[in-house]
Amino acid sequence: TDASVGVDVIVDDTNARGFARGSGVGPSLRLDYLRRTEEVKAGDLVVTSGVGMRFPRGHPVCNVSVVTTPPHGLMHEVTCSPALNLEAVEEVVIIVAAKQPKP
């Protein structure tokens, strides 16, 4: 939910692509760069896309709460809630890439 952190995502049902980032306000996220031609609705699950290989594809990120489509512009305005209760997290796993041998 940190506003300085984000990840490339897709809407699980439609494969609509966007970028999820923390809103900086409470436990919510914004879904940026989701084109208004893409289908998205409240309740949709948003998962990691795998683009950039930072996070594997398919990990739950958030659930769509509100979708607003302004009369002008190219993008939806989407607010999401985290896919898990962040206050209940007890353990995390940190994956560190192995060092590649120098040629």
XYZ file of N, CA and C in Angstrom, residues 1-7 19-23 29-30 54-55:
48
model
N 0.813 -1.203 0.000
C 0.000 0.000 0.000
C 0.858 1.269 0.000
N 2.171 1.111 -0.014
C 3.100 2.236 -0.052
C 3.027 2.915 -1.424
N 2.862 4.225 -1.444
C 2.719 4.964 -2.709
C 3.975 4.933 -3.563
N 5.127 4.600 -2.977
C 6.367 4.569 -3.756
C 6.657 3.186 -4.340
N 5.737 2.237 -4.143
C 5.943 0.871 -4.622
C 4.830 0.494 -5.592
N 5.190 -0.226 -6.649
C 4.182 -0.672 -7.600
C 4.626 -1.930 -8.320
N 3.674 -2.535 -9.028
C 3.959 -3.774 -9.745
C 3.044 -3.862 -10.971
N -1.040 -1.132 -13.798
C 0.070 -1.019 -12.860
C -0.506 -0.675 -11.503
N -0.338 -1.573 -10.531
C -0.878 -1.358 -9.191
C 0.175 -0.676 -8.336
N -0.273 0.354 -7.627
C 0.624 1.030 -6.699
C -0.161 1.458 -5.480
N 0.527 1.593 -4.369
C -0.130 2.030 -3.154
C -0.708 3.421 -3.326
N -1.828 3.664 -2.696
C -2.459 4.987 -2.783
C -1.864 5.947 -1.774
N -5.102 0.559 -2.872
C -4.181 0.683 -3.992
C -4.897 1.359 -5.152
N -4.102 1.907 -6.051
C -4.614 2.439 -7.316
C -4.179 1.495 -8.417
N 10.122 -9.558 -11.954
C 10.337 -9.170 -10.562
C 9.486 -10.037 -9.632
N 8.250 -10.310 -10.075
C 7.342 -11.190 -9.346
C 6.792 -12.203 -10.341
